[in-house]
mmCIF file of C-alpha atoms in Angstrom:
data_model
loop_
_atom_site.group_PDB
_atom_site.id
_atom_site.type_symbol
_atom_site.label_atom_id
_atom_site.label_comp_id
_atom_site.label_asym_id
_atom_site.label_seq_id
_atom_site.Cartn_x
_atom_site.Cartn_y
_atom_site.Cartn_z
ATOM 1 C CA UNK A 1 -96.849 -34.773 65.142
ATOM 2 C CA UNK A 2 -100.269 -33.237 64.347
ATOM 3 C CA UNK A 3 -100.418 -29.471 64.313
ATOM 4 C CA UNK A 4 -101.224 -27.755 67.611
ATOM 5 C CA UNK A 5 -103.020 -24.571 66.793
ATOM 6 C CA UNK A 6 -106.192 -22.561 66.732
ATOM 7 C CA UNK A 7 -107.826 -21.309 63.520
ATOM 8 C CA UNK A 8 -106.455 -18.122 62.036
ATOM 9 C CA UNK A 9 -108.712 -15.075 62.412
ATOM 10 C CA UNK A 10 -111.053 -14.497 59.515
ATOM 11 C CA UNK A 11 -109.480 -12.398 56.816
ATOM 12 C CA UNK A 12 -105.886 -13.250 57.748
ATOM 13 C CA UNK A 13 -103.552 -12.934 54.746
ATOM 14 C CA UNK A 14 -102.315 -16.248 53.291
ATOM 15 C CA UNK A 15 -99.412 -17.613 55.308
ATOM 16 C CA UNK A 16 -99.933 -15.220 58.223
ATOM 17 C CA UNK A 17 -100.959 -18.089 60.476
ATOM 18 C CA UNK A 18 -97.474 -19.584 60.210
ATOM 19 C CA UNK A 19 -95.911 -16.383 61.535
ATOM 20 C CA UNK A 20 -97.787 -16.313 64.830
ATOM 21 C CA UNK A 21 -97.833 -18.722 67.771
ATOM 22 C CA UNK A 22 -101.019 -20.542 68.691
ATOM 23 C CA UNK A 23 -103.367 -18.468 70.819
ATOM 24 C CA UNK A 24 -103.528 -21.089 73.567
ATOM 25 C CA UNK A 25 -100.904 -22.948 75.546
ATOM 26 C CA UNK A 26 -98.301 -22.222 78.193
ATOM 27 C CA UNK A 27 -94.913 -20.508 77.932
ATOM 28 C CA UNK A 28 -93.878 -22.920 75.164
ATOM 29 C CA UNK A 29 -96.179 -22.950 72.156
ATOM 30 C CA UNK A 30 -95.865 -25.395 69.288
ATOM 31 C CA UNK A 31 -97.147 -26.092 65.802
ATOM 32 C CA UNK A 32 -96.169 -28.668 63.187
ATOM 33 C CA UNK A 33 -97.319 -27.619 59.715
ATOM 34 C CA UNK A 34 -96.047 -27.536 56.142
ATOM 35 C CA UNK A 35 -92.918 -29.465 57.063
ATOM 36 C CA UNK A 36 -91.923 -27.144 59.904
ATOM 37 C CA UNK A 37 -91.981 -27.918 63.579
ATOM 38 C CA UNK A 38 -92.216 -24.474 65.174
ATOM 39 C CA UNK A 39 -91.567 -23.670 68.828
ATOM 40 C CA UNK A 40 -92.164 -20.290 70.456
ATOM 41 C CA UNK A 41 -90.842 -19.266 73.868
ATOM 42 C CA UNK A 42 -93.641 -17.174 75.336
ATOM 43 C CA UNK A 43 -92.685 -15.810 78.726
ATOM 44 C CA UNK A 44 -92.069 -12.201 77.712
ATOM 45 C CA UNK A 45 -92.246 -10.682 81.190
ATOM 46 C CA UNK A 46 -89.151 -12.730 82.114
ATOM 47 C CA UNK A 47 -87.424 -12.363 78.734
ATOM 48 C CA UNK A 48 -88.314 -16.017 78.091
ATOM 49 C CA UNK A 49 -86.103 -17.233 80.942
ATOM 50 C CA UNK A 50 -86.357 -21.008 81.158
ATOM 51 C CA UNK A 51 -88.303 -22.862 83.823
ATOM 52 C CA UNK A 52 -88.454 -26.632 84.424
ATOM 53 C CA UNK A 53 -91.845 -26.811 82.714
ATOM 54 C CA UNK A 54 -90.497 -25.051 79.617
ATOM 55 C CA UNK A 55 -87.545 -27.427 79.380
ATOM 56 C CA UNK A 56 -89.903 -30.397 79.669
ATOM 57 C CA UNK A 57 -92.200 -29.039 76.941
ATOM 58 C CA UNK A 58 -89.340 -28.274 74.562
ATOM 59 C CA UNK A 59 -87.902 -31.747 75.086
ATOM 60 C CA UNK A 60 -91.265 -33.429 74.506
ATOM 61 C CA UNK A 61 -91.928 -31.659 71.207
ATOM 62 C CA UNK A 62 -88.418 -32.180 69.881
ATOM 63 C CA UNK A 63 -88.497 -35.872 70.697
ATOM 64 C CA UNK A 64 -91.857 -36.273 68.952
ATOM 65 C CA UNK A 65 -90.769 -34.399 65.840
ATOM 66 C CA UNK A 66 -87.480 -36.277 65.561
ATOM 67 C CA UNK A 67 -89.427 -39.332 64.376
ATOM 68 C CA UNK A 68 -92.163 -37.477 62.501
ATOM 69 C CA UNK A 69 -91.592 -37.812 58.745
ATOM 70 C CA UNK A 70 -93.904 -34.857 58.084
ATOM 71 C CA UNK A 71 -91.437 -32.500 59.836
ATOM 72 C CA UNK A 72 -88.236 -31.761 57.916
ATOM 73 C CA UNK A 73 -86.995 -28.719 59.906
ATOM 74 C CA UNK A 74 -87.466 -27.301 63.407
ATOM 75 C CA UNK A 75 -87.542 -23.562 64.158
ATOM 76 C CA UNK A 76 -87.398 -22.093 67.669
ATOM 77 C CA UNK A 77 -87.837 -18.391 68.474
ATOM 78 C CA UNK A 78 -89.317 -15.987 71.001
ATOM 79 C CA UNK A 79 -92.643 -14.189 70.922
ATOM 80 C CA UNK A 80 -91.217 -10.873 72.138
ATOM 81 C CA UNK A 81 -88.804 -8.716 70.123
ATOM 82 C CA UNK A 82 -86.939 -8.077 73.371
ATOM 83 C CA UNK A 83 -85.541 -11.573 73.736
ATOM 84 C CA UNK A 84 -85.008 -15.020 72.363
ATOM 85 C CA UNK A 85 -84.156 -16.384 75.814
ATOM 86 C CA UNK A 86 -82.353 -14.647 78.681
ATOM 87 C CA UNK A 87 -81.230 -17.968 80.186
ATOM 88 C CA UNK A 88 -82.370 -20.068 83.087
ATOM 89 C CA UNK A 89 -84.480 -18.476 85.795
ATOM 90 C CA UNK A 90 -81.684 -18.064 88.349
ATOM 91 C CA UNK A 91 -83.855 -16.079 90.721
ATOM 92 C CA UNK A 92 -86.151 -19.106 90.969
ATOM 93 C CA UNK A 93 -83.126 -21.372 91.477
ATOM 94 C CA UNK A 94 -81.878 -19.219 94.327
ATOM 95 C CA UNK A 95 -85.291 -19.342 96.010
ATOM 96 C CA UNK A 96 -85.401 -23.133 95.727
ATOM 97 C CA UNK A 97 -81.920 -23.516 97.181
ATOM 98 C CA UNK A 98 -82.615 -21.130 100.048
ATOM 99 C CA UNK A 99 -85.731 -23.216 100.793
ATOM 100 C CA UNK A 100 -83.580 -26.348 101.101
ATOM 101 C CA UNK A 101 -84.589 -27.799 97.732
ATOM 102 C CA UNK A 102 -81.175 -28.217 96.113
ATOM 103 C CA UNK A 103 -82.244 -31.429 94.406
ATOM 104 C CA UNK A 104 -85.069 -29.588 92.630
ATOM 105 C CA UNK A 105 -82.526 -27.214 91.125
ATOM 106 C CA UNK A 106 -80.194 -30.053 90.203
ATOM 107 C CA UNK A 107 -83.044 -31.867 88.471
ATOM 108 C CA UNK A 108 -83.619 -28.723 86.402
ATOM 109 C CA UNK A 109 -79.934 -28.557 85.437
ATOM 110 C CA UNK A 110 -79.923 -32.230 84.450
ATOM 111 C CA UNK A 111 -83.050 -31.801 82.294
ATOM 112 C CA UNK A 112 -81.716 -28.618 80.679
ATOM 113 C CA UNK A 113 -78.373 -30.218 79.852
ATOM 114 C CA UNK A 114 -80.147 -33.268 78.417
ATOM 115 C CA UNK A 115 -82.148 -30.897 76.202
ATOM 116 C CA UNK A 116 -78.927 -29.224 75.049
ATOM 117 C CA UNK A 117 -77.496 -32.625 74.121
ATOM 118 C CA UNK A 118 -80.714 -33.501 72.281
ATOM 119 C CA UNK A 119 -80.371 -30.316 70.242
ATOM 120 C CA UNK A 120 -76.704 -31.026 69.505
ATOM 121 C CA UNK A 121 -77.517 -34.510 68.209
ATOM 122 C CA UNK A 122 -80.839 -33.667 66.579
ATOM 123 C CA UNK A 123 -81.392 -35.660 63.381
ATOM 124 C CA UNK A 124 -83.014 -32.774 61.506
ATOM 125 C CA UNK A 125 -82.029 -29.158 60.809
ATOM 126 C CA UNK A 126 -82.629 -27.067 63.911
ATOM 127 C CA UNK A 127 -82.950 -23.318 63.334
ATOM 128 C CA UNK A 128 -82.778 -20.932 66.301
ATOM 129 C CA UNK A 129 -83.801 -17.328 65.638
ATOM 130 C CA UNK A 130 -81.861 -15.216 68.132
ATOM 131 C CA UNK A 131 -83.730 -11.946 67.802
ATOM 132 C CA UNK A 132 -83.190 -9.786 70.903
ATOM 133 C CA UNK A 133 -81.393 -11.010 74.014
ATOM 134 C CA UNK A 134 -79.881 -14.497 74.017
ATOM 135 C CA UNK A 135 -77.858 -15.280 77.107
ATOM 136 C CA UNK A 136 -76.799 -18.283 79.163
ATOM 137 C CA UNK A 137 -79.379 -21.010 78.664
ATOM 138 C CA UNK A 138 -80.580 -19.171 75.573
ATOM 139 C CA UNK A 139 -77.257 -20.012 73.944
ATOM 140 C CA UNK A 140 -77.676 -23.607 75.075
ATOM 141 C CA UNK A 141 -80.950 -23.680 73.134
ATOM 142 C CA UNK A 142 -79.284 -22.273 70.029
ATOM 143 C CA UNK A 143 -75.530 -22.730 69.661
ATOM 144 C CA UNK A 144 -75.800 -26.518 69.843
ATOM 145 C CA UNK A 145 -78.212 -26.464 66.904
ATOM 146 C CA UNK A 146 -77.260 -26.681 63.254
ATOM 147 C CA UNK A 147 -78.319 -23.133 62.282
ATOM 148 C CA UNK A 148 -78.348 -19.897 64.341
ATOM 149 C CA UNK A 149 -79.914 -16.764 62.895
ATOM 150 C CA UNK A 150 -79.171 -13.329 64.342
ATOM 151 C CA UNK A 151 -80.702 -9.958 63.552
ATOM 152 C CA UNK A 152 -79.593 -6.351 63.946
ATOM 153 C CA UNK A 153 -81.217 -6.468 67.400
ATOM 154 C CA UNK A 154 -79.407 -9.559 68.687
ATOM 155 C CA UNK A 155 -77.403 -9.392 71.925
ATOM 156 C CA UNK A 156 -75.535 -12.563 72.901
ATOM 157 C CA UNK A 157 -73.621 -13.235 76.126
ATOM 158 C CA UNK A 158 -72.590 -15.750 78.762
ATOM 159 C CA UNK A 159 -72.675 -13.471 81.853
ATOM 160 C CA UNK A 160 -72.412 -16.113 84.586
ATOM 161 C CA UNK A 161 -69.117 -15.080 86.203
ATOM 162 C CA UNK A 162 -70.812 -11.835 87.308
ATOM 163 C CA UNK A 163 -73.317 -13.778 89.445
ATOM 164 C CA UNK A 164 -70.990 -16.289 91.087
ATOM 165 C CA UNK A 165 -71.664 -19.060 88.595
ATOM 166 C CA UNK A 166 -69.915 -20.257 85.408
ATOM 167 C CA UNK A 167 -70.864 -20.610 81.718
ATOM 168 C CA UNK A 168 -72.711 -23.933 81.552
ATOM 169 C CA UNK A 169 -75.277 -25.543 79.152
ATOM 170 C CA UNK A 170 -72.342 -27.051 77.287
ATOM 171 C CA UNK A 171 -70.427 -23.777 77.075
ATOM 172 C CA UNK A 172 -67.255 -25.563 78.156
ATOM 173 C CA UNK A 173 -67.602 -27.407 74.848
ATOM 174 C CA UNK A 174 -68.748 -24.680 72.432
ATOM 175 C CA UNK A 175 -66.797 -21.683 73.751
ATOM 176 C CA UNK A 176 -63.321 -23.233 73.176
ATOM 177 C CA UNK A 177 -64.373 -24.071 69.619
ATOM 178 C CA UNK A 178 -65.144 -20.473 68.630
ATOM 179 C CA UNK A 179 -62.707 -18.323 66.668
ATOM 180 C CA UNK A 180 -59.391 -17.771 68.528
ATOM 181 C CA UNK A 181 -59.754 -15.800 71.758
ATOM 182 C CA UNK A 182 -63.525 -15.475 71.630
ATOM 183 C CA UNK A 183 -64.354 -18.329 73.985
ATOM 184 C CA UNK A 184 -62.234 -17.197 76.904
ATOM 185 C CA UNK A 185 -63.126 -13.561 76.291
ATOM 186 C CA UNK A 186 -66.866 -14.201 76.361
ATOM 187 C CA UNK A 187 -66.713 -16.807 79.114
ATOM 188 C CA UNK A 188 -64.531 -14.902 81.562
ATOM 189 C CA UNK A 189 -65.779 -11.342 81.032
ATOM 190 C CA UNK A 190 -69.442 -11.998 80.254
ATOM 191 C CA UNK A 191 -69.124 -9.466 77.432
ATOM 192 C CA UNK A 192 -72.082 -8.909 75.133
ATOM 193 C CA UNK A 193 -71.718 -9.251 71.396
ATOM 194 C CA UNK A 194 -73.919 -8.182 68.510
ATOM 195 C CA UNK A 195 -74.697 -9.839 65.192
ATOM 196 C CA UNK A 196 -71.299 -8.913 63.757
ATOM 197 C CA UNK A 197 -69.442 -10.481 66.663
ATOM 198 C CA UNK A 198 -71.761 -13.494 66.729
ATOM 199 C CA UNK A 199 -70.934 -14.275 63.104
ATOM 200 C CA UNK A 200 -67.214 -13.601 63.446
ATOM 201 C CA UNK A 201 -66.928 -15.744 66.549
ATOM 202 C CA UNK A 202 -68.994 -18.643 65.222
ATOM 203 C CA UNK A 203 -71.906 -18.300 67.638
ATOM 204 C CA UNK A 204 -74.200 -17.534 64.697
ATOM 205 C CA UNK A 205 -74.381 -18.903 61.168
ATOM 206 C CA UNK A 206 -76.698 -16.417 59.408
ATOM 207 C CA UNK A 207 -77.965 -12.848 59.652
ATOM 208 C CA UNK A 208 -81.480 -11.886 58.588
ATOM 209 C CA UNK A 209 -82.936 -8.422 59.304
ATOM 210 C CA UNK A 210 -85.829 -8.524 61.747
ATOM 211 C CA UNK A 211 -88.287 -7.153 59.201
ATOM 212 C CA UNK A 212 -87.640 -10.205 56.986
ATOM 213 C CA UNK A 213 -88.079 -12.911 59.622
ATOM 214 C CA UNK A 214 -91.768 -13.495 58.924
ATOM 215 C CA UNK A 215 -91.018 -14.022 55.234
ATOM 216 C CA UNK A 216 -88.318 -16.520 56.202
ATOM 217 C CA UNK A 217 -90.779 -18.993 57.736
ATOM 218 C CA UNK A 218 -92.715 -19.964 54.575
ATOM 219 C CA UNK A 219 -89.407 -20.111 52.704
ATOM 220 C CA UNK A 220 -88.052 -22.557 55.266
ATOM 221 C CA UNK A 221 -91.181 -24.655 54.826
ATOM 222 C CA UNK A 222 -90.733 -24.677 51.061
ATOM 223 C CA UNK A 223 -86.954 -24.868 50.652
ATOM 224 C CA UNK A 224 -85.637 -26.114 53.990
ATOM 225 C CA UNK A 225 -82.453 -24.564 55.362
ATOM 226 C CA UNK A 226 -81.361 -23.563 51.849
ATOM 227 C CA UNK A 227 -83.668 -20.610 52.505
ATOM 228 C CA UNK A 228 -81.223 -19.354 55.125
ATOM 229 C CA UNK A 229 -78.407 -18.903 52.621
ATOM 230 C CA UNK A 230 -80.777 -17.063 50.289
ATOM 231 C CA UNK A 231 -82.007 -14.789 53.083
ATOM 232 C CA UNK A 232 -78.604 -14.130 54.658
ATOM 233 C CA UNK A 233 -77.542 -10.482 54.524
ATOM 234 C CA UNK A 234 -74.083 -9.651 55.922
ATOM 235 C CA UNK A 235 -74.626 -7.100 58.686
ATOM 236 C CA UNK A 236 -72.924 -3.752 58.558
ATOM 237 C CA UNK A 237 -70.473 -3.122 61.358
ATOM 238 C CA UNK A 238 -71.769 -0.151 63.386
ATOM 239 C CA UNK A 239 -68.318 0.582 64.836
ATOM 240 C CA UNK A 240 -65.393 -0.762 62.758
ATOM 241 C CA UNK A 241 -62.832 0.948 64.980
ATOM 242 C CA UNK A 242 -64.215 -0.805 68.044
ATOM 243 C CA UNK A 243 -64.168 -4.140 66.224
ATOM 244 C CA UNK A 244 -60.538 -3.623 65.262
ATOM 245 C CA UNK A 245 -59.677 -2.814 68.875
ATOM 246 C CA UNK A 246 -61.473 -5.971 70.002
ATOM 247 C CA UNK A 247 -59.203 -8.070 67.792
ATOM 248 C CA UNK A 248 -56.258 -6.847 69.858
ATOM 249 C CA UNK A 249 -58.056 -7.809 73.061
ATOM 250 C CA UNK A 250 -58.953 -11.244 71.699
ATOM 251 C CA UNK A 251 -55.322 -12.010 70.924
ATOM 252 C CA UNK A 252 -54.519 -11.403 74.577
ATOM 253 C CA UNK A 253 -57.060 -14.023 75.615
ATOM 254 C CA UNK A 254 -55.585 -16.688 73.347
ATOM 255 C CA UNK A 255 -52.470 -17.522 75.358
ATOM 256 C CA UNK A 256 -52.325 -15.317 78.466
ATOM 257 C CA UNK A 257 -52.695 -17.190 81.763
ATOM 258 C CA UNK A 258 -55.608 -16.150 83.963
ATOM 259 C CA UNK A 259 -53.331 -14.735 86.670
ATOM 260 C CA UNK A 260 -51.604 -12.547 84.067
ATOM 261 C CA UNK A 261 -54.698 -11.348 82.212
ATOM 262 C CA UNK A 262 -55.376 -8.183 84.272
ATOM 263 C CA UNK A 263 -51.811 -6.962 83.829
ATOM 264 C CA UNK A 264 -51.818 -7.747 80.120
ATOM 265 C CA UNK A 265 -55.176 -6.056 79.597
ATOM 266 C CA UNK A 266 -54.178 -3.018 81.647
ATOM 267 C CA UNK A 267 -51.426 -2.402 79.107
ATOM 268 C CA UNK A 268 -53.989 -2.119 76.304
ATOM 269 C CA UNK A 269 -56.026 1.092 75.948
ATOM 270 C CA UNK A 270 -58.598 -0.985 74.038
ATOM 271 C CA UNK A 271 -59.187 -3.358 76.955
ATOM 272 C CA UNK A 272 -60.769 -1.101 79.587
ATOM 273 C CA UNK A 273 -64.157 -2.835 79.449
ATOM 274 C CA UNK A 274 -62.700 -6.347 79.562
ATOM 275 C CA UNK A 275 -60.466 -5.402 82.479
ATOM 276 C CA UNK A 276 -63.343 -3.868 84.416
ATOM 277 C CA UNK A 277 -65.440 -6.995 83.849
ATOM 278 C CA UNK A 278 -62.676 -9.262 85.144
ATOM 279 C CA UNK A 279 -62.235 -7.126 88.227
ATOM 280 C CA UNK A 280 -65.963 -7.191 88.962
ATOM 281 C CA UNK A 281 -66.415 -10.921 88.387
ATOM 282 C CA UNK A 282 -66.521 -13.541 91.121
ATOM 283 C CA UNK A 283 -62.917 -14.700 91.640
ATOM 284 C CA UNK A 284 -63.823 -18.356 92.122
ATOM 285 C CA UNK A 285 -66.016 -18.266 89.023
ATOM 286 C CA UNK A 286 -63.089 -17.077 86.922
ATOM 287 C CA UNK A 287 -60.902 -19.960 88.077
ATOM 288 C CA UNK A 288 -63.668 -22.526 87.560
ATOM 289 C CA UNK A 289 -64.557 -21.158 84.133
ATOM 290 C CA UNK A 290 -60.996 -21.094 82.867
ATOM 291 C CA UNK A 291 -60.397 -24.676 83.962
ATOM 292 C CA UNK A 292 -63.655 -25.921 82.448
ATOM 293 C CA UNK A 293 -62.814 -24.272 79.128
ATOM 294 C CA UNK A 294 -59.341 -25.839 79.185
ATOM 295 C CA UNK A 295 -60.708 -29.305 79.839
ATOM 296 C CA UNK A 296 -63.599 -28.882 77.438
ATOM 297 C CA UNK A 297 -61.371 -27.888 74.537
ATOM 298 C CA UNK A 298 -60.536 -31.553 73.900
ATOM 299 C CA UNK A 299 -63.523 -33.370 75.420
ATOM 300 C CA UNK A 300 -66.793 -34.403 73.736
ATOM 301 C CA UNK A 301 -69.997 -32.611 74.653
ATOM 302 C CA UNK A 302 -71.270 -35.420 76.909
ATOM 303 C CA UNK A 303 -68.150 -35.261 79.081
ATOM 304 C CA UNK A 304 -68.409 -31.469 79.259
ATOM 305 C CA UNK A 305 -72.051 -31.603 80.344
ATOM 306 C CA UNK A 306 -71.314 -34.219 82.996
ATOM 307 C CA UNK A 307 -68.480 -32.089 84.381
ATOM 308 C CA UNK A 308 -70.639 -28.963 84.369
ATOM 309 C CA UNK A 309 -73.427 -30.768 86.214
ATOM 310 C CA UNK A 310 -71.065 -31.942 88.946
ATOM 311 C CA UNK A 311 -69.581 -28.445 89.213
ATOM 312 C CA UNK A 312 -73.012 -26.790 89.345
ATOM 313 C CA UNK A 313 -73.997 -28.862 92.398
ATOM 314 C CA UNK A 314 -71.142 -27.366 94.389
ATOM 315 C CA UNK A 315 -71.371 -23.837 93.018
ATOM 316 C CA UNK A 316 -75.107 -23.186 93.422
ATOM 317 C CA UNK A 317 -75.015 -24.374 97.033
ATOM 318 C CA UNK A 318 -72.271 -21.886 97.886
ATOM 319 C CA UNK A 319 -72.266 -18.303 99.104
ATOM 320 C CA UNK A 320 -71.091 -16.699 95.861
ATOM 321 C CA UNK A 321 -74.066 -17.820 93.754
ATOM 322 C CA UNK A 322 -76.541 -16.668 96.398
ATOM 323 C CA UNK A 323 -74.719 -13.364 96.713
ATOM 324 C CA UNK A 324 -74.294 -12.838 92.990
ATOM 325 C CA UNK A 325 -77.961 -13.414 92.156
ATOM 326 C CA UNK A 326 -79.026 -11.256 95.095
ATOM 327 C CA UNK A 327 -77.002 -8.296 93.873
ATOM 328 C CA UNK A 328 -77.840 -8.749 90.184
ATOM 329 C CA UNK A 329 -81.559 -9.505 90.381
ATOM 330 C CA UNK A 330 -82.963 -9.088 93.891
ATOM 331 C CA UNK A 331 -81.244 -6.015 95.326
ATOM 332 C CA UNK A 332 -80.025 -4.496 92.116
ATOM 333 C CA UNK A 333 -77.133 -2.097 92.318
ATOM 334 C CA UNK A 334 -75.503 -3.524 95.427
ATOM 335 C CA UNK A 335 -71.913 -4.710 95.172
ATOM 336 C CA UNK A 336 -71.459 -8.439 95.817
ATOM 337 C CA UNK A 337 -69.158 -9.581 98.590
ATOM 338 C CA UNK A 338 -67.437 -12.626 97.177
ATOM 339 C CA UNK A 339 -66.167 -15.376 99.432
ATOM 340 C CA UNK A 340 -62.556 -15.039 98.371
ATOM 341 C CA UNK A 341 -60.941 -12.084 96.669
ATOM 342 C CA UNK A 342 -57.473 -13.628 96.669
ATOM 343 C CA UNK A 343 -57.713 -14.600 92.994
ATOM 344 C CA UNK A 344 -58.154 -11.006 91.941
ATOM 345 C CA UNK A 345 -55.309 -9.897 94.191
ATOM 346 C CA UNK A 346 -53.027 -12.603 92.838
ATOM 347 C CA UNK A 347 -54.022 -11.607 89.322
ATOM 348 C CA UNK A 348 -52.994 -8.032 89.929
ATOM 349 C CA UNK A 349 -56.406 -6.499 90.513
ATOM 350 C CA UNK A 350 -54.916 -3.367 92.031
ATOM 351 C CA UNK A 351 -52.302 -3.012 89.325
ATOM 352 C CA UNK A 352 -53.076 -1.127 86.145
#
């Protein structure tokens, strides 16, 4: 595909043009040059949360570059240091559903999941640079790709159970395939992880300090993804004691049944945060998530996406999603009233 760009300002240092997105365009900006197809998510005020138009633009460029012999590698990143992508715009989804436009939301899910499958089956190296926040749909845009780069500022999470939803975008496929315990831990609790955890779990493949990202782009153009191995710098663990404690928590998530998790975690001094997250999560979301991860552990991605799409239709039309998004994003700080708290009670919510 021909390059989409505007001329670099006069006096720009050599190669600087490749580091910056084009000056014009919408929330997805693109350029194909020097063998690289580059995509920038440029909706900084919303932490690059995905909209239907963004999904359509990303899909269009990726499909064009898949057959373009002049493009050997694709790179996707954000324009703000705050975020790669905070996920789908769930506030917008809630507004559409409350307005009686469920099918509009379902069309968005279908397009987003199709994009995730395109990334997973992409015929060329696909490099996602997860600098800043990468959550929900942001992991769909990255984890399915061949290479995922984190920095010292990366924060990764699948926080859906806290808003009455479930980890989707193919999470029922990729979470069970992480290192033991990580998938259920991240999926059920919505816990955030840094670069160290992202590499240990398998969410990320490389670590490059933020200050070296601009230098990485021309190296990718010249050397392809071999540049990632050369640029990779193992991150230092900021809290080794906390990481060691997390290993104990992860072992609990490997085999413990959902109903027994609160009791098992309550017996571990290291598990206070995980226990609190389970107790705060939507009960129905926990059950749905655990079952999807169980089924997805042996199913191909296509089957997982189909199951997630069917599940999403029911979940987003229900009370818990509306309530969860309201409390998390509309009336921040209010405690959600979930439809059914029996799951927590059965799981020993009051016992510790």
